[in-house]
Coordinates of C-alpha atoms and ligand atoms in Angstrom, one line a residue:
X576 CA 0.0 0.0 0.0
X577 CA 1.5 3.5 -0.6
X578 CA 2.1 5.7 2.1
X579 CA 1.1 9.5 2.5
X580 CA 4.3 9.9 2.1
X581 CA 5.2 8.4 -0.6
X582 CA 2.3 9.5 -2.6
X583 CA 3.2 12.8 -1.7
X584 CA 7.1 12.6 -2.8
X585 CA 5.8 11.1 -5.8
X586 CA 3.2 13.6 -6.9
X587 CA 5.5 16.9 -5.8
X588 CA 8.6 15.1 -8.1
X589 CA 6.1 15.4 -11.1
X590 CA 5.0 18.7 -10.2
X591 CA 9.0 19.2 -10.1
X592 CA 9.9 18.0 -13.5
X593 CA 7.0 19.9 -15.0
X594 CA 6.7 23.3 -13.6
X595 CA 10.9 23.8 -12.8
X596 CA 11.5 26.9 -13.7
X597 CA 8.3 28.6 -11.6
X598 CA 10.4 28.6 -8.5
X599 CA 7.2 30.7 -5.9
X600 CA 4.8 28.3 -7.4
X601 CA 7.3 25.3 -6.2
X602 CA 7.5 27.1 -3.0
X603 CA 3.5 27.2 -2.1
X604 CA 3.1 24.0 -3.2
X605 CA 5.8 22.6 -1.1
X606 CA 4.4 24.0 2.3
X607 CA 1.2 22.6 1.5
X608 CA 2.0 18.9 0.5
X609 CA 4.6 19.2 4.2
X610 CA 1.2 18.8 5.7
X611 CA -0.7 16.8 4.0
X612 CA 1.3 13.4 4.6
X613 CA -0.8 12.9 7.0
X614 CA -4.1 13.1 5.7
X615 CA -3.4 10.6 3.0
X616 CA -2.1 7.9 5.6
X617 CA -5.9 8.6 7.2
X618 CA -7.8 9.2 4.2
X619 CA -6.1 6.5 1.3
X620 CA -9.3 7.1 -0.7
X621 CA -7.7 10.4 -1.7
X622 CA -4.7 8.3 -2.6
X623 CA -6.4 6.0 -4.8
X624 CA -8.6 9.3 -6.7
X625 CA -5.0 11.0 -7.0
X626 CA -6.1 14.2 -5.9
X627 CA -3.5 15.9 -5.3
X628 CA -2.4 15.0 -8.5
X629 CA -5.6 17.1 -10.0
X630 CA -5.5 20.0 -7.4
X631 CA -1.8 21.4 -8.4
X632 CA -3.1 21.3 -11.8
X633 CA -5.0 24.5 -13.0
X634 CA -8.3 23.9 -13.9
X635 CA -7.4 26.7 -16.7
X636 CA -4.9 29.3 -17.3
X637 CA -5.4 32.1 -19.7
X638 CA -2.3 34.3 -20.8
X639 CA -3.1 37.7 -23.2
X640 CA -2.2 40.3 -24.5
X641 CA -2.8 44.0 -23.1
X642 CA -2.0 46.6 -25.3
X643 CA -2.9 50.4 -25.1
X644 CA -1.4 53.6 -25.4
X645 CA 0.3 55.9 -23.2
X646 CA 0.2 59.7 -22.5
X647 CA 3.0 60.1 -25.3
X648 CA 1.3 58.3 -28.2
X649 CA 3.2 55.6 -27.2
X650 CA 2.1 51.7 -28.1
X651 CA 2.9 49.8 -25.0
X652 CA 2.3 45.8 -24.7
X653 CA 2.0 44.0 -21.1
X654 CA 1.0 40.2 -20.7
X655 CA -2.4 39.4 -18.7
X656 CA -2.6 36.3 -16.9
X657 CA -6.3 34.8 -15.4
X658 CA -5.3 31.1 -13.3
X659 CA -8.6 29.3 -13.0
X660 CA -7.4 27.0 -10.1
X661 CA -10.3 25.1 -8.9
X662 CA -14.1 25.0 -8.9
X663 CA -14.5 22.7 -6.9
X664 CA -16.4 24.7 -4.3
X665 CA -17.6 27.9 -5.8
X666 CA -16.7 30.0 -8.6
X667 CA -13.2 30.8 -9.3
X668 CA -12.4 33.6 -6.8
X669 CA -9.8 35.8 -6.3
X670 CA -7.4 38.8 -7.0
X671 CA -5.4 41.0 -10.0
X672 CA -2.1 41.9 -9.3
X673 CA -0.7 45.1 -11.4
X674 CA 3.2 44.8 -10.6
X675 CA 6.4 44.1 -12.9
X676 CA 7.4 40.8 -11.3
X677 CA 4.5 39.0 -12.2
X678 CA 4.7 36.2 -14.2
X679 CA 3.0 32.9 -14.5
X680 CA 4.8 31.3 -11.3
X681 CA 3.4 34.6 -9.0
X682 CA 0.0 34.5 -10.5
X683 CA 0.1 30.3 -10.1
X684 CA 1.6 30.4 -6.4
X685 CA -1.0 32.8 -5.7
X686 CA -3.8 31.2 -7.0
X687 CA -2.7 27.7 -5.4
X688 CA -2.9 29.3 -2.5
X689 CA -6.1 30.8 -2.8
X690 CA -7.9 27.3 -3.3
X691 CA -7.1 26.6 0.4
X692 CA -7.3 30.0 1.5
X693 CA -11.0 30.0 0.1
X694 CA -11.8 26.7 1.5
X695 CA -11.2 28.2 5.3
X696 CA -13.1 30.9 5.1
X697 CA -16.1 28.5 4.6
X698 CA -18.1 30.5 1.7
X699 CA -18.7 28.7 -1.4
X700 CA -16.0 30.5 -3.5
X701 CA -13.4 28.4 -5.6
X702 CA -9.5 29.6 -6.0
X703 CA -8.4 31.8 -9.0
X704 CA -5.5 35.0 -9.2
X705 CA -5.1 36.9 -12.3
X706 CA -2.8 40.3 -12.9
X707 CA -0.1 41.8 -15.7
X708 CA 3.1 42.9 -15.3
X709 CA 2.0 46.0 -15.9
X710 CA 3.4 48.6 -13.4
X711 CA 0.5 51.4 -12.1
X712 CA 4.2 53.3 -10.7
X713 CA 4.3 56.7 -12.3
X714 CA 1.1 56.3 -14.3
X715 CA -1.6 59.1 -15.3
X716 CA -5.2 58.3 -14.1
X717 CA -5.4 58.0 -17.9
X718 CA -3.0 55.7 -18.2
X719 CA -4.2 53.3 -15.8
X720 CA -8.0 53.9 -17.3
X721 CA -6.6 52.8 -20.9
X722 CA -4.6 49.8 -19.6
X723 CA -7.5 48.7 -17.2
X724 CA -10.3 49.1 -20.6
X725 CA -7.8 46.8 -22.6
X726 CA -7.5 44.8 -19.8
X727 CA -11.1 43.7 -19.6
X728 CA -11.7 43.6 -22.9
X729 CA -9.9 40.1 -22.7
X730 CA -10.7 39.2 -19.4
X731 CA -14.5 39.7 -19.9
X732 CA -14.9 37.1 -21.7
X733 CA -13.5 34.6 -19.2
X734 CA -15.3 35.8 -16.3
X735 CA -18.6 36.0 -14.8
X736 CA -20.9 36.6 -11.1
X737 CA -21.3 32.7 -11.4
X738 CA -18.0 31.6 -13.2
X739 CA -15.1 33.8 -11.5
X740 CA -15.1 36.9 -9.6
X741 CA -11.5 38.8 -9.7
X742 CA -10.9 41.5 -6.8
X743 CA -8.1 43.6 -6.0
X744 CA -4.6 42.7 -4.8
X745 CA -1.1 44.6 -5.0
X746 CA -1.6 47.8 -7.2
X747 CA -5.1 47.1 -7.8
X748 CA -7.6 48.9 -5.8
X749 CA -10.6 51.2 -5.4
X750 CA -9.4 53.1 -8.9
X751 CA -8.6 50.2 -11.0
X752 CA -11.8 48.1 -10.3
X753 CA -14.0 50.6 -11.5
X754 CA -12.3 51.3 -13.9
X755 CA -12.8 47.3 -15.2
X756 CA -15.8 47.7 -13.8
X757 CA -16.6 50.4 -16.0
X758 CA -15.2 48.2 -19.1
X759 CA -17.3 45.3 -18.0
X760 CA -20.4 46.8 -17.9
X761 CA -19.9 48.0 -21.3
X762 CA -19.1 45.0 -23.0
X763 CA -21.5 43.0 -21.1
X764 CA -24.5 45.0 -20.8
X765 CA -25.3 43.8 -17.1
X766 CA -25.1 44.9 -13.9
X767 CA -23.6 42.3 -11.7
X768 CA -21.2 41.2 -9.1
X769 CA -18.3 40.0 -11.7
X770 CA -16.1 41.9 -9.5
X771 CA -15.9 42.4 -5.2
X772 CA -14.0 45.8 -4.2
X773 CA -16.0 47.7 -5.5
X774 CA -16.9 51.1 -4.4
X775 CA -19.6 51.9 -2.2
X776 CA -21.7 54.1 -5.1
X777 CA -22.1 51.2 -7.3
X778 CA -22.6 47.8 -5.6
X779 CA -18.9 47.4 -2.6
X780 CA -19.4 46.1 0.6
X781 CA -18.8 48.5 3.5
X782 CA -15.9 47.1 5.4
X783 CA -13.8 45.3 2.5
X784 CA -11.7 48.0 2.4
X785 CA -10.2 47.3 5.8
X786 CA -11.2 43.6 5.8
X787 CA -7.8 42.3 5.3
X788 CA -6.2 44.5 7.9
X789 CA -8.6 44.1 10.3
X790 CA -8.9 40.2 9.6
X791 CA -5.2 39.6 10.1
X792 CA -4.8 41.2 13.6
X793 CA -8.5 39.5 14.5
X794 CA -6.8 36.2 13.7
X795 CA -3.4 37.6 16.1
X796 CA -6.2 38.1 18.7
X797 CA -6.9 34.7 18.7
X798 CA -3.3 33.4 18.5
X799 CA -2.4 35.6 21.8
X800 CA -5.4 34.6 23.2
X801 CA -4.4 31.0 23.4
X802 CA -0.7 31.6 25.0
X803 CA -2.8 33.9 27.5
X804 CA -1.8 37.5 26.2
X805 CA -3.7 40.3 24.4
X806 CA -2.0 43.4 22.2
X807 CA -2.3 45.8 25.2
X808 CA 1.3 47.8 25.5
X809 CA 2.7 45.4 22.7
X810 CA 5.1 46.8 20.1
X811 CA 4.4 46.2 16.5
X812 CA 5.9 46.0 12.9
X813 CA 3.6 46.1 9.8
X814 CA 5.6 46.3 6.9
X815 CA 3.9 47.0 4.1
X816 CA 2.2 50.7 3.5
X817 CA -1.1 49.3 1.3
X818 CA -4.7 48.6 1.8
X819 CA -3.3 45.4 3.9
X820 CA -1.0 47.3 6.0
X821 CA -3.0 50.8 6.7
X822 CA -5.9 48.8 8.3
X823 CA -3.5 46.5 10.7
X824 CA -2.5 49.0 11.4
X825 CA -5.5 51.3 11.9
X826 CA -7.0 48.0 14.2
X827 CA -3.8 47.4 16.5
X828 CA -4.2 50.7 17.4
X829 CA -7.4 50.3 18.2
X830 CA -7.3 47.1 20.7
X831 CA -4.2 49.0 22.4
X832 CA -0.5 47.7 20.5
X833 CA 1.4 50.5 19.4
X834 CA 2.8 50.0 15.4
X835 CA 6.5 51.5 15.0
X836 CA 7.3 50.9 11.7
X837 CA 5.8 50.7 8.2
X838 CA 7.3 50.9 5.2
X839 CA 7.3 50.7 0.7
X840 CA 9.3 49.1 -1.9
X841 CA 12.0 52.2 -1.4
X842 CA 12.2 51.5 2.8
X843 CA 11.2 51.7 5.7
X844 CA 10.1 54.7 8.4
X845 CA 10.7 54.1 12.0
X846 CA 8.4 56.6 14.2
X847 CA 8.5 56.0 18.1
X848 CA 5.2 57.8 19.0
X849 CA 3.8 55.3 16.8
X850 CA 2.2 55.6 13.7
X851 CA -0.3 58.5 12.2
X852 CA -2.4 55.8 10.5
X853 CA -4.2 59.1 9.2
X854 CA -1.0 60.9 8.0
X855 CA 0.0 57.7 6.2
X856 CA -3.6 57.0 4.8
X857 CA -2.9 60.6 3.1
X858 CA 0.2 60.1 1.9
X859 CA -0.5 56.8 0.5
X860 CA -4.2 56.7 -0.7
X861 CA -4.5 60.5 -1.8
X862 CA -1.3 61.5 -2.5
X863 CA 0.7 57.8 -3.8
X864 CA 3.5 59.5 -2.4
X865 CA 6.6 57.6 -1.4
X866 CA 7.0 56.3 2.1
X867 CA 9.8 59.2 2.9
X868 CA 7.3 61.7 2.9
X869 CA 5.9 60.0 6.5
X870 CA 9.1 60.8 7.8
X871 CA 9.8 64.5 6.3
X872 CA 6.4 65.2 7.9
X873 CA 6.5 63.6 11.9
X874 CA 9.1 64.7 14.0
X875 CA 10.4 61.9 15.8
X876 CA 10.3 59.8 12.9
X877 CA 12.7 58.6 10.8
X878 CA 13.2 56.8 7.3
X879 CA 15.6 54.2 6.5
X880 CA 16.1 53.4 3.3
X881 CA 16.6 50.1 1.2
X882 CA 19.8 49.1 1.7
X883 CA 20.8 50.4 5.1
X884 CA 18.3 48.2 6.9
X885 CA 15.4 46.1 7.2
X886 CA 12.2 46.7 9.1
X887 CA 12.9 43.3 11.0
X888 CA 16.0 44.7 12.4
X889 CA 14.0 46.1 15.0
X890 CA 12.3 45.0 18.2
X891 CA 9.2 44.2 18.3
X892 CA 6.8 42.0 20.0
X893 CA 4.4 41.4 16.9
X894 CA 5.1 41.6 13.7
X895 CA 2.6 41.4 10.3
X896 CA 4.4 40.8 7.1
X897 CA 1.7 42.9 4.5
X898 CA 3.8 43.7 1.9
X899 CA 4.6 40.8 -0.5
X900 CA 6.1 37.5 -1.0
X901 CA 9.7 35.7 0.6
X902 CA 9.7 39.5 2.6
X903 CA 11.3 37.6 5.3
X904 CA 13.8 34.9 5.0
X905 CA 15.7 32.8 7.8
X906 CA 18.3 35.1 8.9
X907 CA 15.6 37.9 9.3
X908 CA 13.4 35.4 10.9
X909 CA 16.2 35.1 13.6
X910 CA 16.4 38.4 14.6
X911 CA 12.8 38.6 15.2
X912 CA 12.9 35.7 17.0
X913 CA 16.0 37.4 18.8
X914 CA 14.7 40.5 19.6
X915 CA 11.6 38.9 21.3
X916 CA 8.9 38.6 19.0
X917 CA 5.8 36.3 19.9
X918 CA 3.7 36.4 17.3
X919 CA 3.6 36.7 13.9
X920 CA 0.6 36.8 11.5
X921 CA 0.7 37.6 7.9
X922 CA -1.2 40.0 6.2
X923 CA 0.6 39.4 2.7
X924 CA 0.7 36.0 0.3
X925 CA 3.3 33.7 1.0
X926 CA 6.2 36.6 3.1
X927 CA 7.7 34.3 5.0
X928 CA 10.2 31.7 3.1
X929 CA 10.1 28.0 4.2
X930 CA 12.9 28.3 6.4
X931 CA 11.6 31.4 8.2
X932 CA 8.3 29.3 8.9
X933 CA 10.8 26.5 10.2
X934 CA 12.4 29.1 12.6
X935 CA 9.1 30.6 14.0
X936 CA 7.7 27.5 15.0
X937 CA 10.9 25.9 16.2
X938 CA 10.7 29.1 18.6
X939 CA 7.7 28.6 19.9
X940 CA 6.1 31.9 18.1
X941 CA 2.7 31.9 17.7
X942 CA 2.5 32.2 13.7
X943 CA -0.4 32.6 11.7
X944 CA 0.3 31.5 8.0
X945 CA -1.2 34.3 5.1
X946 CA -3.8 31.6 3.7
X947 CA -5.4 31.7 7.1
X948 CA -4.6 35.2 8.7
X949 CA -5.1 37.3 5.3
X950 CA -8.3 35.3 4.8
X951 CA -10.4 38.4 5.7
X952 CA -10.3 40.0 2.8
X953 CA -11.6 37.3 0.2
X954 CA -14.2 36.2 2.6
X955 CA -15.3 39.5 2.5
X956 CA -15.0 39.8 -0.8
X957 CA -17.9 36.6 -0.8
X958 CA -20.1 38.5 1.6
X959 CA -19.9 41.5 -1.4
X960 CA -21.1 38.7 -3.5
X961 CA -23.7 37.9 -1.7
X962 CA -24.8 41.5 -1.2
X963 CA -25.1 41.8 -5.0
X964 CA -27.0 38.7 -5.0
X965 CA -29.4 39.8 -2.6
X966 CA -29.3 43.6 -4.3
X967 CA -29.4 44.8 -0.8
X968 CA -26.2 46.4 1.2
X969 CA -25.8 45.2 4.8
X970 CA -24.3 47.9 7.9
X971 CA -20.6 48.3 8.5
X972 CA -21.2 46.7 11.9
X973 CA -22.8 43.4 10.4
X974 CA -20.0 43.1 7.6
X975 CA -17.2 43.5 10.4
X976 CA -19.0 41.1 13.1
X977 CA -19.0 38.2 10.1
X978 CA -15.6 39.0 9.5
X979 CA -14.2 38.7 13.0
X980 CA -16.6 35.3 13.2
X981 CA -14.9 34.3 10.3
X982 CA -11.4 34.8 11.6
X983 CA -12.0 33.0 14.8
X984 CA -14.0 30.6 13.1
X985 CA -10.6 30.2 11.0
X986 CA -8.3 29.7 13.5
X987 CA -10.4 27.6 15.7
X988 CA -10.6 25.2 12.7
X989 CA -6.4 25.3 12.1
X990 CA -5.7 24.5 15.7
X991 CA -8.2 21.6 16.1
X992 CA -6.9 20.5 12.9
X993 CA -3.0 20.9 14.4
X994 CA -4.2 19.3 17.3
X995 CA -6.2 16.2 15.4
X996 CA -2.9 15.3 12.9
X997 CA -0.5 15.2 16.0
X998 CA 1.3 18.9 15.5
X999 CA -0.9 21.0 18.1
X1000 CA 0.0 24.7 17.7
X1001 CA 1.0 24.2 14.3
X1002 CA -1.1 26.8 12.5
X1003 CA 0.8 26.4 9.1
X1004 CA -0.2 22.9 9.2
X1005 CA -3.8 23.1 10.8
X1006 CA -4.8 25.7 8.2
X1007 CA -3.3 23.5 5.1
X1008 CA -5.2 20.2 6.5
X1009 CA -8.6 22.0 7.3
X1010 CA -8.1 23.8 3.7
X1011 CA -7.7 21.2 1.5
X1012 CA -9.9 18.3 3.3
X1013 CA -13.2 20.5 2.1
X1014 CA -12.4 20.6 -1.5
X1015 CA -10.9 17.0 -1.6
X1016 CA -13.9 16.0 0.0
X1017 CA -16.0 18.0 -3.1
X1018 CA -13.6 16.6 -5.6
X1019 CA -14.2 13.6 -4.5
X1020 CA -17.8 13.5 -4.6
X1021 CA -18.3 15.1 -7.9
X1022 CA -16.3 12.4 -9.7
X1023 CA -13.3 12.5 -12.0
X1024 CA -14.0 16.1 -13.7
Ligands
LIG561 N1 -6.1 39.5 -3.3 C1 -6.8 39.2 -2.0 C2 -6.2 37.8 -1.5 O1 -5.0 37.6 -1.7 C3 -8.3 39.3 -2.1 C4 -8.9 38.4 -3.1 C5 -10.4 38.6 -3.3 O2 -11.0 39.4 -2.6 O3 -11.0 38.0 -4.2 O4 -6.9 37.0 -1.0

């Protein structure tokens, strides 16, 4: 008979000698097939439907062409990617990203993840990502209209309320989806909820804004909770200086944790009276200003630029990774660890590389992996979806009472999952187990497909 494990080496060696050269892709897949030897020695049935086999493979992938025309006159050409992941539990669901390193191993990592992401959240929504390399850095409003329009002329005809919903994710937000909104709408000729993030004037849910924010220090409640501890007095790093970021940021302040540092792609601003969430939501929303301008404008604060330091250096007793992926890697991880840190939850896809996970949990820090602690925001991306469906908006209050329900209801299900496969605190496995056992458990029942 073959073993979990076996299976499991036999299966990621195929996904090896197929998909090589997509190194983040590798990467996501690898920390979820860790913890899922396991499950097949419980469940052979799984085994003998080879589904792991099927889930690593996209459902779909579509790759296009985006061209359009710049301020200049200029003809400019970006690649568009849509990964259709799985539908194995509700349409294809999940975000664009607009940044020059993506490629088909970002978008692929990120939709992989996204199945199991999904899954926890328990709404019926499947796993898909989508984005160009496209960078929105620099860009006119028109710019960023043109490239959106040409965007969804493509996309449009892969999507749908019922077939996949695409939201936002790095360098998409409130702007962009109307803008392919806007697009849709035309081409379509119907009013629906093809897309969640949408603004409040034509069909958003109240609260998705800060939902992932919010989410990921809900789910750093629960994790503090269980070693007895709450964020009262606790010193914080968010790095990061998006949507994700700002409303961690904006919600540790609120239950009492004081955030020191945030920073961008150019560095990082250290500020020891803790941070002007408002001051930074100008700077970054309204303005799109660089992260410098914090500094220039707080007096005690002070920027650090790429280079000459990393936001980890510091000390910290939490710390929320809400920029992007492998932000910290093993040496990085150390110093955390180091400097005290006790938890760690993450607010971005896949920031901490396999050996920093190793190093958290070795320590004993209470980590919350991204598909379970960044879950917030898809899940309320669903309850937009179900708003539309309805055609009637719910209250702030209702929208962020599901969403802390959610969280909890997230990690409860991780830690009784770490608990039930022998690993109890082990949130990177509980969350990969309670993920993928729902949509093996569809697959399974709806046959070879
Ligand atoms: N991009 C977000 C994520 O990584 C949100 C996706 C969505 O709302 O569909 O989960």
């Amino acid at each position: 008979m073959t073993t979990g494990k076996q299976y499991v080496d036999s299966v990621f060696e195929k996904v090896k000698a197929q998909n090589g050269h997509e190194a983040e892709f590798l990467q996501a897949v690898e920390e979820v097939f860790n913890s899922l030897i396991p499950v097949f020695d419980k469940y052979p049935k799984y085994i003998e439907e080879n589904i792991l086999e099927r889930m690593v493979e996209p459902e779909r992938i579509v790759s296009f062409r985006v061209p359009w025309v710049d301020d200049k006159g200029n003809v400019q050409v970006n690649r568009g990617f849509r990964v259709q992941f799985s539908s194995a539990i509700g349409p294809y669901k999940g975000g664009l990203r607009f940044h020059p390193s993506v490629n088909q191993s970002i978008i692929k990592f990120l939709g992989f993840e996204q199945i199991f992401k999904n899954s926890l959240t328990g709404q019926p929504i499947g796993g898909g990502k989508g984005g160009s390399n496209f960078d929105p850095k620099g860009k006119s409003d028109n710019e960023i209209m043109r490239f959106c329009q040409s965007f969804m002329t493509e996309l449009s005809k892969h999507i749908g309320a019922d077939t996949d919903v695409p939201a936002g994710d790095i360098g998409v937000g409130g702007r962009e989806i109307g803008y392919l909104y806007g697009q849709y709408k035309r081409l379509r000729n119907e009013y629906t909820g093809v897309l969640t993030g949408k603004g409040l004037t034509y069909g958003g849910s109240l609260a998705r804004t800060e939902a992932t924010g919010y989410g990921a220090v809900y789910f750093a409640e629960q994790m503090l909770k269980a070693r007895g501890e709450n964020f009262e007095g606790k010193i914080a790093l968010v790095s990061g200086s998006g949507n994700v970021a700002i409303y961690a940021t904006e919600k540790l302040h609120a239950l009492g944790a004081k955030v020191v540092a945030v920073s961008d792609s150019s560095g990082y601003v250290y500020d020891e009276d803790g941070i002007d969430v408002e001051l930074l939501k100008d700077i970054k929303e309204v303005k799109r200003a660089r992260i410098v301008e914090y500094a220039n404008a707080r007096p005690n604060a002070k920027f650090i630029p790429v280079g000459e330091g990393s936001i980890w250096d510091n000390k910290a007793d939490l710390a929320f990774p809400c920029a992007t992926q492998n932000e910290i890697n093993e040496e990085q991880a150390k110093t955390l660890v180091a400097n005290g840190v006790i938890a760690v939850s993450e607010g971005a896809n896949m920031p901490s590389t396999l050996e920093a996970i190793d190093v958290f949990l070795n320590a004993g820090v209470s980590f919350g992996p991204a598909k379970a602690a960044n879950a917030g925001g898809v899940a309320v991306s669903a309850l937009e979806m179900a708003q539309n469906s309805q055609r009637t908006p719910w209250s702030f209050e209702e929208v962020d009472a599901k969403l802390y329900d959610i969280m909890k209801g997230i990690y409860e299900n991780s830690a009784a999952a770490a608990k039930e496969f022998g690993q109890e605190g082990n949130l990177v496995l509980g969350a990969n187990v309670a993920g993928f056992l729902k949509v093996a458990e569809a697959m399974s029942a709806q046959g070879v497909v």
